[in-house]
Amino acid sequence: MHLAAFWFGLVCDTAGTEMMRRIAESGGTSGGPGLHAILGALALVLMAIHAVWATVTYLKQNPATLRTFHRFSLSVWGLWLLPYVGGLILANMK
């Protein structure tokens, strides 16, 4: 069940990011490679790596791999928060 949640989360976050990109473009903002866009892209890449690693970890069932996976999960989540919170701050500054 958790494994499906990782993949579903990646699909939803990618879809949401694409929708926000389209909204930003329609509002006349370029959505160019600013810090927010770079962090967002990095977060999506890390989420994809995270989902793949979750699949490998689930299939191996190795205790050492599980410990490493949990530490990596916290790092990915923390990094994901940067563009998320950054977007909220940028939106409220306008």
PDB file of C-alpha atoms in Angstrom:
ATOM      1  CA  MET A   1       0.000   0.000   0.000  1.00  0.00           C
ATOM      2  CA  HIS A   2       2.797   2.451   0.883  1.00  0.00           C
ATOM      3  CA  LEU A   3       4.561   1.683  -2.370  1.00  0.00           C
ATOM      4  CA  ALA A   4       1.464   2.656  -4.354  1.00  0.00           C
ATOM      5  CA  ALA A   5       1.301   5.886  -2.331  1.00  0.00           C
ATOM      6  CA  PHE A   6       4.859   6.819  -3.397  1.00  0.00           C
ATOM      7  CA  TRP A   7       4.026   6.350  -7.083  1.00  0.00           C
ATOM      8  CA  PHE A   8       0.622   8.024  -6.774  1.00  0.00           C
ATOM      9  CA  GLY A   9       2.238  10.961  -4.972  1.00  0.00           C
ATOM     10  CA  LEU A  10       4.754  11.356  -7.785  1.00  0.00           C
ATOM     11  CA  VAL A  11       1.992  11.314 -10.407  1.00  0.00           C
ATOM     12  CA  CYS A  12      -0.107  13.840  -8.466  1.00  0.00           C
ATOM     13  CA  ASP A  13       2.811  16.169  -7.753  1.00  0.00           C
ATOM     14  CA  THR A  14       3.908  16.070 -11.386  1.00  0.00           C
ATOM     15  CA  ALA A  15       0.365  16.805 -12.573  1.00  0.00           C
ATOM     16  CA  GLY A  16      -0.004  19.627 -10.041  1.00  0.00           C
ATOM     17  CA  THR A  17       3.332  21.125 -11.036  1.00  0.00           C
ATOM     18  CA  GLU A  18       2.355  21.053 -14.701  1.00  0.00           C
ATOM     19  CA  MET A  19      -0.995  22.702 -13.934  1.00  0.00           C
ATOM     20  CA  MET A  20       0.712  25.462 -11.952  1.00  0.00           C
ATOM     21  CA  ARG A  21       3.220  25.986 -14.779  1.00  0.00           C
ATOM     22  CA  ARG A  22       0.346  26.461 -17.227  1.00  0.00           C
ATOM     23  CA  ILE A  23      -1.420  28.860 -14.867  1.00  0.00           C
ATOM     24  CA  ALA A  24       1.779  30.875 -14.454  1.00  0.00           C
ATOM     25  CA  GLU A  25       2.272  31.032 -18.223  1.00  0.00           C
ATOM     26  CA  SER A  26      -1.308  32.137 -18.841  1.00  0.00           C
ATOM     27  CA  GLY A  27      -0.803  34.929 -16.311  1.00  0.00           C
ATOM     28  CA  GLY A  28       2.099  36.325 -18.300  1.00  0.00           C
ATOM     29  CA  THR A  29       4.912  35.090 -16.076  1.00  0.00           C
ATOM     30  CA  SER A  30       7.682  33.295 -17.864  1.00  0.00           C
ATOM     31  CA  GLY A  31       8.179  30.546 -15.286  1.00  0.00           C
ATOM     32  CA  GLY A  32      11.812  30.617 -16.329  1.00  0.00           C
ATOM     33  CA  PRO A  33      14.620  28.894 -14.513  1.00  0.00           C
ATOM     34  CA  GLY A  34      14.315  30.841 -11.279  1.00  0.00           C
ATOM     35  CA  LEU A  35      15.127  29.330  -7.909  1.00  0.00           C
ATOM     36  CA  HIS A  36      11.540  28.157  -7.406  1.00  0.00           C
ATOM     37  CA  ALA A  37      11.476  26.357 -10.780  1.00  0.00           C
ATOM     38  CA  ILE A  38      14.876  24.762 -10.198  1.00  0.00           C
ATOM     39  CA  LEU A  39      13.948  23.533  -6.718  1.00  0.00           C
ATOM     40  CA  GLY A  40      10.625  22.239  -8.033  1.00  0.00           C
ATOM     41  CA  ALA A  41      12.325  20.281 -10.814  1.00  0.00           C
ATOM     42  CA  LEU A  42      14.877  18.911  -8.360  1.00  0.00           C
ATOM     43  CA  ALA A  43      12.084  17.860  -6.000  1.00  0.00           C
ATOM     44  CA  LEU A  44      10.304  15.984  -8.808  1.00  0.00           C
ATOM     45  CA  VAL A  45      13.518  14.203  -9.810  1.00  0.00           C
ATOM     46  CA  LEU A  46      14.156  13.237  -6.184  1.00  0.00           C
ATOM     47  CA  MET A  47      10.578  12.003  -5.850  1.00  0.00           C
ATOM     48  CA  ALA A  48      11.063   9.792  -8.919  1.00  0.00           C
ATOM     49  CA  ILE A  49      14.313   8.397  -7.489  1.00  0.00           C
ATOM     50  CA  HIS A  50      12.512   7.945  -4.180  1.00  0.00           C
ATOM     51  CA  ALA A  51       9.696   5.938  -5.780  1.00  0.00           C
ATOM     52  CA  VAL A  52      12.166   3.709  -7.625  1.00  0.00           C
ATOM     53  CA  TRP A  53      14.203   3.193  -4.458  1.00  0.00           C
ATOM     54  CA  ALA A  54      11.010   2.421  -2.515  1.00  0.00           C
ATOM     55  CA  THR A  55      10.212  -0.289  -5.050  1.00  0.00           C
ATOM     56  CA  VAL A  56      13.706  -1.803  -4.839  1.00  0.00           C
ATOM     57  CA  THR A  57      13.680  -1.620  -1.032  1.00  0.00           C
ATOM     58  CA  TYR A  58      10.288  -3.302  -0.878  1.00  0.00           C
ATOM     59  CA  LEU A  59      11.402  -6.098  -3.170  1.00  0.00           C
ATOM     60  CA  LYS A  60      14.724  -6.720  -1.338  1.00  0.00           C
ATOM     61  CA  GLN A  61      13.398  -6.528   2.241  1.00  0.00           C
ATOM     62  CA  ASN A  62      16.969  -5.886   3.473  1.00  0.00           C
ATOM     63  CA  PRO A  63      17.102  -4.253   6.970  1.00  0.00           C
ATOM     64  CA  ALA A  64      20.145  -2.104   6.113  1.00  0.00           C
ATOM     65  CA  THR A  65      18.486  -0.881   2.913  1.00  0.00           C
ATOM     66  CA  LEU A  66      15.320  -0.084   4.863  1.00  0.00           C
ATOM     67  CA  ARG A  67      17.243   2.096   7.349  1.00  0.00           C
ATOM     68  CA  THR A  68      18.975   3.989   4.557  1.00  0.00           C
ATOM     69  CA  PHE A  69      15.669   4.374   2.738  1.00  0.00           C
ATOM     70  CA  HIS A  70      13.997   5.994   5.741  1.00  0.00           C
ATOM     71  CA  ARG A  71      16.804   8.553   6.091  1.00  0.00           C
ATOM     72  CA  PHE A  72      16.634   9.327   2.373  1.00  0.00           C
ATOM     73  CA  SER A  73      12.845   9.684   2.639  1.00  0.00           C
ATOM     74  CA  LEU A  74      13.182  12.407   5.246  1.00  0.00           C
ATOM     75  CA  SER A  75      15.707  14.249   3.078  1.00  0.00           C
ATOM     76  CA  VAL A  76      13.467  14.065   0.009  1.00  0.00           C
ATOM     77  CA  TRP A  77      10.488  15.283   2.001  1.00  0.00           C
ATOM     78  CA  GLY A  78      12.498  18.175   3.458  1.00  0.00           C
ATOM     79  CA  LEU A  79      13.716  19.197   0.030  1.00  0.00           C
ATOM     80  CA  TRP A  80      10.195  18.913  -1.381  1.00  0.00           C
ATOM     81  CA  LEU A  81       9.045  21.431   1.226  1.00  0.00           C
ATOM     82  CA  LEU A  82      11.396  24.132  -0.130  1.00  0.00           C
ATOM     83  CA  PRO A  83       9.609  24.724  -3.457  1.00  0.00           C
ATOM     84  CA  TYR A  84       6.235  24.106  -1.814  1.00  0.00           C
ATOM     85  CA  VAL A  85       6.701  26.745   0.879  1.00  0.00           C
ATOM     86  CA  GLY A  86       8.633  28.972  -1.536  1.00  0.00           C
ATOM     87  CA  GLY A  87       5.657  28.952  -3.904  1.00  0.00           C
ATOM     88  CA  LEU A  88       3.322  29.944  -1.091  1.00  0.00           C
ATOM     89  CA  ILE A  89       5.586  32.811  -0.082  1.00  0.00           C
ATOM     90  CA  LEU A  90       6.054  34.014  -3.670  1.00  0.00           C
ATOM     91  CA  ALA A  91       2.307  33.889  -4.339  1.00  0.00           C
ATOM     92  CA  ASN A  92       1.530  35.925  -1.232  1.00  0.00           C
ATOM     93  CA  MET A  93       4.157  38.569  -2.006  1.00  0.00           C
ATOM     94  CA  LYS A  94       2.247  39.711  -5.096  1.00  0.00           C
TER      95      LYS A  94
END
